[in-house]
Amino acid sequence: MLRLYNFPSSGNCYKIRLLLTQLNIPFEKIDVDIVRGESRTDEFLKRNVNGKVPLLEIEPNKFLAESNAILFYLAENSQFLPNDTLGKINVLRWMFFEQNSLEPSVGTIRYWITKVNKEKEYEQAIKQKRDQGYAALQVMETHLKEHSFFVDNRYTIADICLFGYTHVADEVGFNLSKFTAIDAWMETIKNQPNYVSMAES
Ligand SMILES: N[C@@H](CCC(=O)N[C@@H](CS)C(=O)NCC(=O)O)C(=O)O
């Protein structure tokens, strides 16, 4: 059985739990307390030299790191990834955008505020990252005003990947009220077959 090294409230880990659930693939979860440094032990670093979760053990002692690489691996030959090259490349395009623009802003602010209590200490950095987060959300909003999903007008891992941090942005002070297309897209995702929330997965 696949083993997922996991931190329950991480958006990056949730992406994997959501896809595995929607693919009906059973998996074992091994929770790693990243706040207490459990992803930085010698033992864990042997599994992932980058010291981060999610990490998927795809065969005994064979590990795959990076949430979006894991999504791509799992989605191959499924309904969640287009078959054609251009479709796949467009999925990658949005996954790179997520890691470059959304996750380092919304995801990092969320970690600083909710996990390590650095709201005061990192006030300036949070302000800067909040602007970057709103800029990323605006790009998504503009795209979603014209399209139901990110690629080929169908639900793919590009949507799963972007949903991971977008749907929890309001928990850390992002006001999403003017992002009506994002709101509609998030509702559509919550209505997909076998959808599971972060807390329930
Ligand atoms: N680019 C990586 C980011 C992974 C990441 O930042 N993981 C965080 C949790 S969301 C982590 O494990 N942090 C622990 C640490 O850096 O020590 C991915 O998408 O998987």
Coordinates of C-alpha atoms and ligand atoms in Angstrom, one line a residue:
M1 CA 0.0 0.0 0.0
L2 CA 1.2 3.5 -0.7
R3 CA 2.5 5.4 2.3
L4 CA 2.0 9.1 2.6
Y5 CA 4.3 11.1 5.0
N6 CA 1.9 13.8 6.0
F7 CA 1.2 16.9 8.0
P8 CA -2.5 17.2 8.4
S9 CA -3.0 20.9 8.1
S10 CA -0.5 21.3 5.2
G11 CA -2.2 22.4 1.9
N12 CA 0.6 20.6 0.0
C13 CA -0.2 17.3 1.8
Y14 CA -3.9 17.8 1.5
K15 CA -3.6 18.0 -2.3
I16 CA -2.3 14.4 -2.3
R17 CA -4.9 13.1 0.1
L18 CA -7.7 14.7 -2.1
L19 CA -6.4 13.1 -5.3
L20 CA -5.8 9.7 -3.7
T21 CA -9.3 9.8 -2.3
Q22 CA -10.8 10.8 -5.7
L23 CA -8.8 8.0 -7.4
N24 CA -10.1 5.5 -4.8
I25 CA -6.5 4.5 -4.0
P26 CA -6.1 3.3 -0.4
F27 CA -3.1 4.7 1.4
E28 CA -1.4 4.7 4.8
K29 CA -0.8 8.1 6.5
I30 CA 2.2 8.7 8.6
D31 CA 2.0 12.0 10.3
V32 CA 5.2 14.0 10.6
D33 CA 5.3 16.9 13.1
I34 CA 7.1 19.4 11.0
V35 CA 6.8 22.1 13.7
R36 CA 8.8 19.9 16.0
G37 CA 11.4 19.2 13.3
E38 CA 10.4 15.6 12.6
S39 CA 11.0 16.2 8.8
R40 CA 14.6 17.2 9.6
T41 CA 15.9 14.1 11.4
D42 CA 18.7 12.1 9.9
E43 CA 16.2 9.3 9.3
F44 CA 13.7 11.5 7.5
L45 CA 16.5 13.2 5.4
K46 CA 17.5 9.8 4.1
R47 CA 14.0 9.6 2.6
N48 CA 13.8 13.2 1.4
V49 CA 17.0 15.2 1.3
N50 CA 14.8 18.3 1.2
G51 CA 13.4 17.6 4.6
K52 CA 9.8 18.3 3.7
V53 CA 6.4 16.6 3.4
P54 CA 4.4 15.5 1.5
L55 CA 6.5 12.4 0.7
L56 CA 5.0 9.4 -0.9
E57 CA 6.6 5.9 -0.5
I58 CA 5.5 4.3 -3.8
E59 CA 7.3 1.0 -3.2
P60 CA 9.2 -0.1 -0.1
N61 CA 12.1 2.4 0.2
K62 CA 11.3 4.2 -3.0
F63 CA 10.2 7.8 -2.3
L64 CA 8.7 10.6 -4.3
A65 CA 8.9 14.2 -3.0
E66 CA 7.3 17.5 -4.1
S67 CA 3.5 17.7 -4.0
N68 CA 3.0 18.5 -7.6
A69 CA 5.4 15.8 -8.9
I70 CA 3.4 13.4 -6.7
L71 CA 0.1 14.6 -8.2
F72 CA 1.5 14.2 -11.7
Y73 CA 2.7 10.7 -10.9
L74 CA -0.6 9.6 -9.4
A75 CA -2.8 11.2 -12.1
E76 CA -1.0 9.6 -15.1
N77 CA -3.5 7.7 -17.2
S78 CA -6.4 8.9 -15.2
Q79 CA -9.3 11.4 -15.8
F80 CA -7.4 14.0 -13.8
L81 CA -4.6 14.5 -16.4
P82 CA -5.2 15.2 -20.1
N83 CA -3.7 12.6 -22.5
D84 CA -2.3 15.0 -25.0
T85 CA 1.1 16.7 -24.7
L86 CA -0.3 20.3 -24.8
G87 CA -2.9 19.5 -22.1
K88 CA -0.2 18.0 -19.9
I89 CA 2.0 21.1 -20.4
N90 CA -0.8 23.4 -19.5
V91 CA -1.4 21.4 -16.3
L92 CA 2.3 21.9 -15.6
R93 CA 2.1 25.6 -16.3
W94 CA -0.5 26.1 -13.6
M95 CA 1.3 23.8 -11.2
F96 CA 4.5 25.9 -11.6
F97 CA 2.4 29.1 -11.1
E98 CA 1.0 27.6 -7.9
Q99 CA 4.5 26.8 -6.5
N100 CA 5.9 30.1 -7.7
S101 CA 3.1 32.5 -6.8
L102 CA 0.4 31.1 -4.6
E103 CA 2.0 28.6 -2.2
P104 CA 5.0 30.9 -1.2
S105 CA 2.5 33.7 -0.4
V106 CA -0.7 32.2 1.0
G107 CA 0.9 29.0 2.2
T108 CA 3.8 30.7 3.9
I109 CA 1.6 33.3 5.6
R110 CA -0.7 30.6 6.8
Y111 CA 2.2 28.6 8.3
W112 CA 3.7 31.7 10.0
I113 CA 0.3 32.7 11.5
T114 CA -1.3 29.5 12.4
K115 CA 1.6 27.1 13.1
V116 CA 4.6 29.1 14.5
N117 CA 2.9 32.2 15.8
K118 CA 5.1 34.7 14.0
E119 CA 2.4 37.3 13.0
K120 CA 4.0 40.2 14.9
E121 CA 7.6 39.2 14.3
Y122 CA 7.2 38.8 10.5
E123 CA 4.7 41.7 10.1
Q124 CA 6.6 43.3 7.2
A125 CA 7.2 40.1 5.4
I126 CA 3.6 39.1 5.8
K127 CA 2.5 42.4 4.3
Q128 CA 4.7 41.8 1.2
K129 CA 3.6 38.2 0.9
R130 CA -0.1 39.3 1.2
D131 CA 0.3 41.6 -1.8
Q132 CA 1.9 38.7 -3.7
G133 CA -1.0 36.4 -2.6
Y134 CA -3.6 38.9 -3.9
A135 CA -1.8 39.2 -7.2
A136 CA -1.8 35.5 -7.6
L137 CA -5.5 35.3 -6.7
Q138 CA -6.3 38.0 -9.2
V139 CA -4.6 36.0 -12.0
M140 CA -6.7 33.0 -11.1
E141 CA -9.9 35.2 -10.9
T142 CA -9.2 36.6 -14.4
H143 CA -8.7 33.1 -15.8
L144 CA -11.7 31.7 -14.1
K145 CA -14.0 34.5 -15.4
E146 CA -13.5 32.9 -18.8
H147 CA -13.1 29.2 -17.9
S148 CA -14.8 26.8 -15.6
F149 CA -11.4 25.1 -14.7
F150 CA -7.8 25.8 -15.3
V151 CA -7.1 23.4 -18.2
D152 CA -9.3 22.2 -21.0
N153 CA -12.5 23.2 -19.1
R154 CA -12.3 20.1 -17.1
Y155 CA -11.3 19.1 -13.5
T156 CA -7.6 18.2 -13.4
I157 CA -4.7 18.1 -11.0
A158 CA -4.1 21.8 -11.9
D159 CA -7.4 22.5 -10.0
I160 CA -6.5 20.2 -7.1
C161 CA -3.1 21.8 -6.8
L162 CA -4.5 25.4 -6.8
F163 CA -7.4 24.5 -4.5
G164 CA -5.0 23.4 -1.8
Y165 CA -4.1 26.8 -0.5
T166 CA -6.9 29.0 -2.2
H167 CA -9.6 27.4 -0.1
V168 CA -8.0 28.2 3.2
A169 CA -6.7 31.7 2.3
D170 CA -9.6 33.3 4.2
E171 CA -8.4 31.6 7.4
V172 CA -5.5 34.0 7.4
G173 CA -7.1 37.2 6.5
F174 CA -7.4 37.1 2.7
N175 CA -10.7 38.7 1.8
L176 CA -12.1 36.7 -1.1
S177 CA -15.4 38.5 -1.4
K178 CA -14.5 40.2 -4.7
F179 CA -13.2 36.9 -6.2
T180 CA -16.5 35.7 -7.3
A181 CA -15.2 33.4 -10.1
I182 CA -12.8 31.7 -7.6
D183 CA -15.7 31.3 -5.2
A184 CA -17.8 29.5 -7.9
W185 CA -14.8 27.3 -8.9
M186 CA -14.2 26.3 -5.3
E187 CA -17.9 25.3 -5.0
T188 CA -17.6 23.2 -8.1
I189 CA -14.6 21.4 -6.7
K190 CA -16.4 20.7 -3.5
N191 CA -19.1 19.1 -5.5
Q192 CA -16.8 16.7 -7.5
P193 CA -17.3 13.0 -6.9
N194 CA -15.4 11.7 -3.8
Y195 CA -14.4 15.2 -2.7
V196 CA -13.0 15.2 0.8
S197 CA -12.2 18.2 2.9
M198 CA -8.8 18.9 4.5
A199 CA -10.2 18.0 8.0
E200 CA -11.9 14.8 6.9
S201 CA -9.0 13.4 4.9
Ligands
LIG1 N1 7.5 22.4 -2.8 C1 7.2 21.5 -1.8 C2 7.0 22.3 -0.5 C3 6.8 21.3 0.6 C4 6.8 22.0 1.9 O1 7.0 23.2 2.0 N2 6.4 21.3 3.0 C5 6.3 21.9 4.3 C6 4.9 21.6 4.8 S1 3.7 22.4 3.8 C7 7.3 21.2 5.2 O2 7.4 20.0 5.2 N3 8.0 22.0 6.0 C8 8.9 21.4 7.0 C9 10.3 21.9 6.9 O3 10.6 22.6 5.9 O4 11.1 21.6 7.8 C10 6.0 20.7 -2.2 O5 5.2 21.2 -3.0 O6 5.9 19.5 -1.7

